[in-house]
Tab-separated table of C-alpha atoms and ligand atoms in Angstrom:
chain	number	residue	atom	x	y	z
A	1	MET	CA	30.511	58.725	-46.706
A	2	THR	CA	33.290	56.258	-47.444
A	3	ALA	CA	32.559	53.823	-44.360
A	4	LYS	CA	30.394	50.683	-45.287
A	5	LEU	CA	27.355	50.428	-43.307
A	6	LEU	CA	26.809	47.468	-40.938
A	7	ASP	CA	23.279	46.655	-41.338
A	8	GLY	CA	22.112	45.441	-38.006
A	9	LYS	CA	18.566	45.054	-39.267
A	10	ALA	CA	18.954	42.617	-42.176
A	11	LEU	CA	21.460	40.764	-39.804
A	12	ALA	CA	18.855	40.479	-37.014
A	13	GLU	CA	16.057	38.988	-39.421
A	14	GLN	CA	18.518	36.571	-41.020
A	15	ILE	CA	19.370	35.408	-37.092
A	16	GLN	CA	15.473	35.405	-36.154
A	17	GLN	CA	14.878	33.204	-39.337
A	18	GLU	CA	17.854	30.779	-38.201
A	19	ILE	CA	16.344	30.732	-34.746
A	20	ALA	CA	12.707	29.951	-36.164
A	21	LEU	CA	14.469	26.982	-37.780
A	22	GLU	CA	16.043	25.898	-34.457
A	23	ALA	CA	12.943	26.256	-32.432
A	24	THR	CA	10.965	24.197	-35.154
A	25	ALA	CA	13.577	21.301	-34.689
A	26	PHE	CA	13.649	21.750	-30.911
A	27	ARG	CA	9.867	21.230	-31.087
A	28	ALA	CA	9.876	18.249	-33.138
A	29	ARG	CA	12.527	16.429	-31.095
A	30	THR	CA	11.061	17.493	-27.808
A	31	GLY	CA	7.326	18.595	-28.142
A	32	VAL	CA	8.010	21.972	-26.322
A	33	THR	CA	7.842	25.450	-27.532
A	34	PRO	CA	10.228	27.843	-25.859
A	35	CYS	CA	8.282	30.414	-23.642
A	36	LEU	CA	9.937	33.661	-22.540
A	37	ALA	CA	7.920	35.065	-19.628
A	38	ALA	CA	8.174	38.973	-19.513
A	39	VAL	CA	7.656	40.543	-16.189
A	40	LEU	CA	6.937	44.444	-16.738
A	41	ILE	CA	6.189	46.721	-13.363
A	42	GLY	CA	4.980	50.469	-13.931
A	43	ASP	CA	4.079	52.380	-17.052
A	44	ASP	CA	7.366	53.554	-18.428
A	45	PRO	CA	6.196	53.951	-21.740
A	46	ALA	CA	9.907	52.795	-23.122
A	47	SER	CA	9.608	49.850	-21.117
A	48	ASP	CA	6.161	49.048	-22.608
A	49	VAL	CA	7.563	49.230	-26.362
A	50	TYR	CA	10.331	47.366	-25.425
A	51	VAL	CA	8.318	44.409	-24.004
A	52	ARG	CA	5.754	44.662	-26.902
A	53	ASN	CA	8.408	44.524	-29.390
A	54	LYS	CA	10.036	41.315	-27.545
A	55	ARG	CA	6.826	39.563	-27.615
A	56	ARG	CA	6.342	40.443	-31.158
A	57	ASP	CA	9.990	38.787	-32.166
A	58	CYS	CA	8.947	35.843	-29.995
A	59	GLU	CA	6.012	35.313	-32.444
A	60	ARG	CA	7.417	35.521	-35.469
A	61	ALA	CA	10.132	33.062	-34.279
A	62	GLY	CA	7.696	30.575	-33.629
A	63	LEU	CA	8.221	31.059	-29.589
A	64	THR	CA	5.535	31.648	-27.264
A	65	SER	CA	5.856	34.457	-24.636
A	66	GLN	CA	3.900	35.530	-21.664
A	67	LEU	CA	3.257	39.046	-20.026
A	68	HIS	CA	3.237	39.417	-16.313
A	69	ARG	CA	2.206	43.165	-16.212
A	70	HIS	CA	1.428	45.102	-12.644
A	71	ASP	CA	1.246	48.455	-11.555
A	72	GLY	CA	4.064	50.477	-10.261
A	73	ALA	CA	2.815	49.729	-6.485
A	74	MET	CA	3.464	46.253	-6.428
A	75	SER	CA	5.967	45.513	-3.585
A	76	GLU	CA	9.292	43.804	-3.602
A	77	ALA	CA	7.808	40.630	-1.813
A	78	GLU	CA	5.290	40.329	-4.283
A	79	LEU	CA	7.746	40.419	-7.367
A	80	LEU	CA	9.945	38.225	-5.899
A	81	ALA	CA	6.846	35.585	-5.222
A	82	LEU	CA	6.280	36.069	-8.897
A	83	VAL	CA	9.868	35.379	-9.975
A	84	GLU	CA	9.492	32.267	-7.919
A	85	ARG	CA	6.299	31.179	-9.312
A	86	LEU	CA	8.120	31.684	-12.974
A	87	ASN	CA	11.104	29.755	-11.762
A	88	ALA	CA	8.901	27.060	-10.735
A	89	ASP	CA	6.824	26.856	-14.015
A	90	ALA	CA	8.199	24.143	-16.336
A	91	ALA	CA	6.255	25.528	-19.308
A	92	VAL	CA	8.648	28.793	-18.508
A	93	HIS	CA	11.826	28.821	-19.934
A	94	GLY	CA	13.396	32.279	-20.114
A	95	ILE	CA	12.347	35.429	-17.504
A	96	LEU	CA	13.195	38.591	-18.682
A	97	VAL	CA	12.400	41.501	-15.656
A	98	GLN	CA	12.362	44.460	-17.580
A	99	LEU	CA	14.381	47.381	-16.233
A	100	PRO	CA	14.249	49.830	-14.699
A	101	LEU	CA	12.121	48.869	-11.964
A	102	PRO	CA	10.677	51.270	-9.487
A	103	ARG	CA	12.862	52.534	-6.967
A	104	HIS	CA	11.609	50.845	-3.882
A	105	ILE	CA	12.371	47.747	-5.443
A	106	ASN	CA	16.076	46.351	-4.845
A	107	THR	CA	16.939	45.733	-8.410
A	108	ALA	CA	19.967	43.109	-7.789
A	109	ARG	CA	18.119	41.136	-5.384
A	110	VAL	CA	15.298	40.506	-8.064
A	111	LEU	CA	17.598	39.600	-10.845
A	112	GLU	CA	19.314	37.418	-8.302
A	113	ALA	CA	16.100	35.559	-7.844
A	114	VAL	CA	15.886	34.798	-11.165
A	115	ASP	CA	16.731	30.734	-12.019
A	116	PRO	CA	20.078	30.889	-13.346
A	117	LEU	CA	19.033	28.573	-15.843
A	118	LYS	CA	16.140	30.933	-16.800
A	119	ASP	CA	18.383	34.001	-16.809
A	120	VAL	CA	17.916	35.091	-20.389
A	121	ASP	CA	19.349	38.357	-19.752
A	122	ALA	CA	22.423	36.995	-18.308
A	123	PHE	CA	22.208	39.084	-15.141
A	124	HIS	CA	22.442	36.850	-12.466
A	125	PRO	CA	25.811	36.617	-10.608
A	126	GLU	CA	26.174	32.879	-11.394
A	127	ASN	CA	26.087	33.943	-15.112
A	128	VAL	CA	28.154	36.863	-15.083
A	129	GLY	CA	30.937	34.983	-13.121
A	130	ARG	CA	30.387	32.112	-15.597
A	131	ILE	CA	31.488	34.784	-18.621
A	132	VAL	CA	34.338	36.278	-16.849
A	133	GLN	CA	35.567	32.744	-16.440
A	134	GLY	CA	34.997	31.865	-20.306
A	135	GLN	CA	32.578	29.258	-19.563
A	136	PRO	CA	29.261	31.281	-20.497
A	137	ARG	CA	25.658	29.799	-20.093
A	138	PHE	CA	23.916	32.828	-21.715
A	139	LEU	CA	25.478	35.959	-22.917
A	140	PRO	CA	23.960	39.290	-22.250
A	141	CYS	CA	21.895	40.261	-25.408
A	142	THR	CA	23.302	43.691	-26.405
A	143	PRO	CA	27.418	42.634	-26.045
A	144	TYR	CA	26.178	39.198	-27.695
A	145	GLY	CA	24.526	41.155	-30.687
A	146	VAL	CA	27.959	43.308	-31.116
A	147	ILE	CA	29.826	40.248	-31.363
A	148	GLU	CA	27.464	38.623	-33.782
A	149	LEU	CA	27.684	41.866	-35.860
A	150	LEU	CA	31.339	41.811	-35.624
A	151	ARG	CA	31.752	37.891	-36.342
A	152	ARG	CA	29.361	37.677	-39.311
A	153	ASN	CA	31.094	40.791	-40.652
A	154	ASP	CA	34.180	39.035	-40.692
A	155	VAL	CA	35.598	41.528	-38.501
A	156	ALA	CA	39.228	40.511	-37.088
A	157	LEU	CA	39.049	40.475	-33.786
A	158	ALA	CA	42.480	38.189	-32.906
A	159	GLY	CA	45.119	40.853	-31.570
A	160	ALA	CA	43.133	43.905	-32.625
A	161	HIS	CA	42.630	46.660	-30.052
A	162	ALA	CA	39.309	47.277	-29.083
A	163	VAL	CA	38.168	50.700	-27.088
A	164	ILE	CA	34.862	50.683	-25.350
A	165	LEU	CA	33.363	53.488	-23.972
A	166	GLY	CA	31.181	52.569	-20.918
A	167	ARG	CA	31.474	50.557	-18.295
A	168	SER	CA	28.103	49.447	-17.335
A	169	ASP	CA	26.699	46.038	-16.231
A	170	ILE	CA	24.841	45.439	-18.984
A	171	VAL	CA	27.018	46.916	-22.027
A	172	GLY	CA	30.511	47.824	-21.319
A	173	LYS	CA	31.790	45.457	-18.859
A	174	PRO	CA	30.380	42.079	-20.176
A	175	LEU	CA	31.247	43.109	-23.630
A	176	ALA	CA	35.051	43.719	-22.492
A	177	ASN	CA	35.156	40.344	-20.499
A	178	MET	CA	33.784	38.911	-24.080
A	179	LEU	CA	36.206	40.272	-26.450
A	180	VAL	CA	39.235	39.564	-23.931
A	181	GLN	CA	38.572	35.612	-23.895
A	182	ARG	CA	40.634	33.093	-25.751
A	183	GLY	CA	38.936	32.450	-29.258
A	184	LEU	CA	38.282	36.213	-29.593
A	185	ASP	CA	41.391	37.428	-28.566
A	186	ALA	CA	41.142	41.067	-28.673
A	187	THR	CA	43.178	43.540	-26.315
A	188	VAL	CA	40.689	45.755	-24.865
A	189	THR	CA	40.559	49.297	-23.230
A	190	VAL	CA	37.529	50.264	-21.130
A	191	CYS	CA	36.854	53.865	-20.762
A	192	HIS	CA	34.555	55.899	-18.527
A	193	SER	CA	33.550	59.357	-17.343
A	194	ARG	CA	36.580	59.418	-15.343
A	195	THR	CA	38.936	58.152	-18.003
A	196	ARG	CA	41.969	60.632	-18.760
A	197	TYR	CA	43.117	61.089	-22.406
A	198	LEU	CA	39.862	59.788	-23.934
A	199	PRO	CA	40.510	60.984	-27.613
A	200	GLU	CA	43.832	59.603	-27.487
A	201	LEU	CA	42.899	56.219	-26.305
A	202	THR	CA	39.768	56.196	-29.011
A	203	ARG	CA	42.324	57.017	-31.654
A	204	LEU	CA	44.297	54.010	-30.979
A	205	ALA	CA	40.992	51.673	-31.492
A	206	ASP	CA	41.193	49.276	-34.311
A	207	VAL	CA	37.500	48.624	-33.066
A	208	LEU	CA	35.490	51.436	-31.359
A	209	ILE	CA	32.500	50.765	-29.324
A	210	ALA	CA	30.566	53.267	-28.071
A	211	ALA	CA	27.940	52.725	-24.983
A	212	ILE	CA	27.690	56.084	-22.846
A	213	GLY	CA	24.297	57.463	-23.774
A	214	GLN	CA	25.790	60.672	-24.767
A	215	PRO	CA	24.138	61.765	-28.268
A	216	LYS	CA	26.991	62.419	-30.960
A	217	PHE	CA	29.752	62.249	-28.361
A	218	VAL	CA	32.530	60.472	-30.707
A	219	THR	CA	33.345	62.813	-33.463
A	220	ALA	CA	35.673	62.201	-36.363
A	221	ALA	CA	38.752	63.687	-34.882
A	222	MET	CA	38.239	60.414	-32.198
A	223	VAL	CA	38.567	58.030	-34.405
A	224	LYS	CA	41.471	56.367	-36.541
A	225	PRO	CA	41.015	56.567	-40.226
A	226	GLY	CA	40.060	52.557	-41.177
A	227	ALA	CA	38.718	51.721	-37.813
A	228	VAL	CA	35.266	49.697	-37.106
A	229	VAL	CA	33.003	51.902	-35.200
A	230	ILE	CA	30.023	50.279	-33.383
A	231	ASP	CA	27.108	52.717	-31.828
A	232	VAL	CA	25.316	50.838	-29.058
A	233	GLY	CA	23.905	54.319	-27.944
A	234	ILE	CA	20.143	55.386	-28.084
A	235	ASN	CA	19.526	58.717	-27.230
A	236	ARG	CA	16.180	60.353	-27.822
A	237	THR	CA	16.586	64.009	-28.738
A	238	ASP	CA	14.473	66.676	-30.433
A	239	ALA	CA	15.935	65.569	-34.249
A	240	GLY	CA	14.746	61.864	-32.992
A	241	LEU	CA	16.708	58.955	-32.247
A	242	VAL	CA	20.686	59.196	-32.338
A	243	GLY	CA	23.635	57.182	-31.373
A	244	ASP	CA	26.667	58.281	-29.397
A	245	VAL	CA	28.374	58.479	-32.346
A	246	ASP	CA	28.174	61.582	-34.658
A	247	PHE	CA	27.616	59.191	-37.652
A	248	SER	CA	27.914	62.076	-40.376
A	249	SER	CA	31.506	62.779	-39.747
A	250	VAL	CA	32.796	59.461	-38.401
A	251	SER	CA	31.442	57.598	-41.689
A	252	GLU	CA	34.056	59.767	-43.500
A	253	VAL	CA	36.869	58.100	-41.698
A	254	ALA	CA	35.702	54.608	-40.653
A	255	LEU	CA	36.016	51.274	-42.654
A	256	LEU	CA	32.895	50.279	-41.256
A	257	ILE	CA	30.088	51.759	-38.958
A	258	THR	CA	26.630	50.788	-37.678
A	259	PRO	CA	23.513	53.306	-37.983
A	260	VAL	CA	21.296	54.075	-35.473
A	261	PRO	CA	18.316	53.060	-35.577
A	262	GLY	CA	19.328	49.749	-37.301
A	263	GLY	CA	22.505	48.860	-35.849
A	264	VAL	CA	22.861	47.269	-32.633
A	265	GLY	CA	19.172	47.627	-31.364
A	266	PRO	CA	17.519	44.915	-33.558
A	267	LEU	CA	20.481	42.417	-32.857
A	268	THR	CA	20.164	42.850	-29.018
A	269	ARG	CA	16.269	41.778	-29.812
A	270	ALA	CA	17.515	38.816	-31.970
A	271	MET	CA	19.888	37.323	-29.131
A	272	LEU	CA	17.232	37.665	-26.585
A	273	LEU	CA	15.358	35.038	-28.921
A	274	LYS	CA	18.671	33.016	-29.138
A	275	ASN	CA	18.951	32.751	-25.399
A	276	THR	CA	15.614	31.980	-24.792
A	277	LEU	CA	16.099	28.766	-27.108
A	278	THR	CA	18.971	27.929	-25.461
A	279	ALA	CA	17.309	28.137	-21.921
A	280	ALA	CA	14.568	25.551	-23.369
A	281	GLU	CA	17.262	23.436	-24.397
A	282	LEU	CA	19.266	23.633	-20.946
A	283	GLN	CA	15.943	22.664	-19.116
A	284	SER	CA	15.119	19.853	-21.672
A	285	GLN	CA	18.577	18.420	-20.743
A	286	LYS	CA	17.704	18.831	-16.782
A	287	ARG	CA	14.705	16.388	-17.341
B	301	NAP	P1	24.778	53.557	-18.356
B	301	NAP	O1	24.417	52.484	-17.403
B	301	NAP	O2	24.516	54.971	-18.130
B	301	NAP	O3	26.317	53.429	-18.489
B	301	NAP	C1	27.109	54.578	-19.340
B	301	NAP	C2	28.530	54.096	-19.088
B	301	NAP	O4	28.875	55.668	-19.831
B	301	NAP	C3	29.070	54.887	-17.756
B	301	NAP	O5	29.928	53.579	-17.632
B	301	NAP	C4	29.299	55.819	-17.840
B	301	NAP	O6	30.728	56.184	-16.870
B	301	NAP	C5	30.083	56.235	-19.174
B	301	NAP	N1	29.914	57.472	-19.606
B	301	NAP	C6	28.952	58.555	-19.511
B	301	NAP	N2	29.374	59.755	-19.986
B	301	NAP	C7	30.671	59.318	-20.539
B	301	NAP	C8	31.579	60.495	-21.333
B	301	NAP	N3	31.325	61.450	-21.291
B	301	NAP	N4	32.781	59.828	-21.227
B	301	NAP	C9	33.156	58.760	-21.217
B	301	NAP	N5	32.210	57.605	-20.519
B	301	NAP	C10	30.876	58.319	-20.131
B	301	NAP	O7	24.202	52.981	-19.611
B	301	NAP	P2	24.062	51.698	-20.715
B	301	NAP	O8	23.020	51.209	-20.026
B	301	NAP	O9	25.179	50.874	-20.724
B	301	NAP	O10	23.764	52.248	-22.083
B	301	NAP	C11	24.720	52.992	-22.711
B	301	NAP	C12	23.862	53.672	-24.195
B	301	NAP	O11	23.622	52.489	-24.757
B	301	NAP	C13	22.601	54.223	-23.885
B	301	NAP	O12	22.440	55.294	-24.939
B	301	NAP	C14	21.612	53.135	-24.050
B	301	NAP	O13	20.365	53.401	-23.999
B	301	NAP	C15	22.116	52.551	-24.919
B	301	NAP	N6	21.621	50.884	-24.919
B	301	NAP	C16	21.678	50.528	-26.268
B	301	NAP	C17	21.202	49.184	-26.575
B	301	NAP	C18	20.641	48.463	-27.554
B	301	NAP	O14	20.123	47.722	-27.830
B	301	NAP	N7	21.322	49.315	-28.599
B	301	NAP	C19	20.989	48.194	-25.039
B	301	NAP	C20	21.526	48.842	-24.036
B	301	NAP	C21	21.893	50.263	-24.091
B	301	NAP	P3	30.681	56.141	-15.157
B	301	NAP	O15	30.727	54.424	-15.219
B	301	NAP	O16	31.706	56.758	-14.931
B	301	NAP	O17	29.678	57.061	-14.939
């Protein structure tokens, strides 16, 4: 292996410690402990693990958390009423509605019902618009984690060509909008399942970010020697968790590369804590 590993796990621990200090200072100043309310509907085992981990992270960083767990039969009206109660609850600073929701619930309607000041996932249209305009209130956790990973490892983004594989609302699109803003100044290409000449495009990338959910899709032949490769993908296979990047071959040509697990995933969780703290700060300014 020639590439240097970008250790997301270690960086996430460092960021969590920073947040713990900030939360202590915030509590000393305001008397308030930031609180994240997680809403979990149904019994999807993966969602269950995600929410449990997020709550454990909160505890470690000195934040509080609530779990609002309901069975999959909960109606959309009942869920909207729960979101309204959490919006009105001054003790709750961040609201996280764990996705996916059961099929009978309109996800967009629920996400839009979350108070934009408590929208720690940054999924509300108002917060998405603010990101596009370069005036973010919150940054969505996974793209935020990717940017922190690049920034804190001194990856030069200004003028660099960033190629993103995937155009989801959760990863690809917001990340493209963030990288292209003044201050970060990357030149961005976004690819998706209909993109032609994909390997030709990926080989132009100084920074290649894969977020497509296709195990080991990115091979060494698709990567420019010396590129920085960020693997957002999490794929459960018979051989265990793998990313969207064929780690063993790509690490022979890349300069820097993230592992899976231990890359972007832990940072996503750390940035949720950061957003919960930001939400508490925004609400303390409102009072
Ligand atoms: P998604 O909503 O399913 O979107 C996948 C995107 O990839 C779509 O834009 C799709 O194109 C594109 N795509 C699929 N196959 C492709 C191909 N062969 N070539 C080019 N583009 C292709 O997925 P997501 O929610 O963004 O998640 C992507 C991956 O990241 C998943 O493995 C997920 O588990 C992981 N993830 C990880 C974290 C983390 O914390 N590390 C957080 C979120 C997601 P179309 O739009 O044309 O369909």
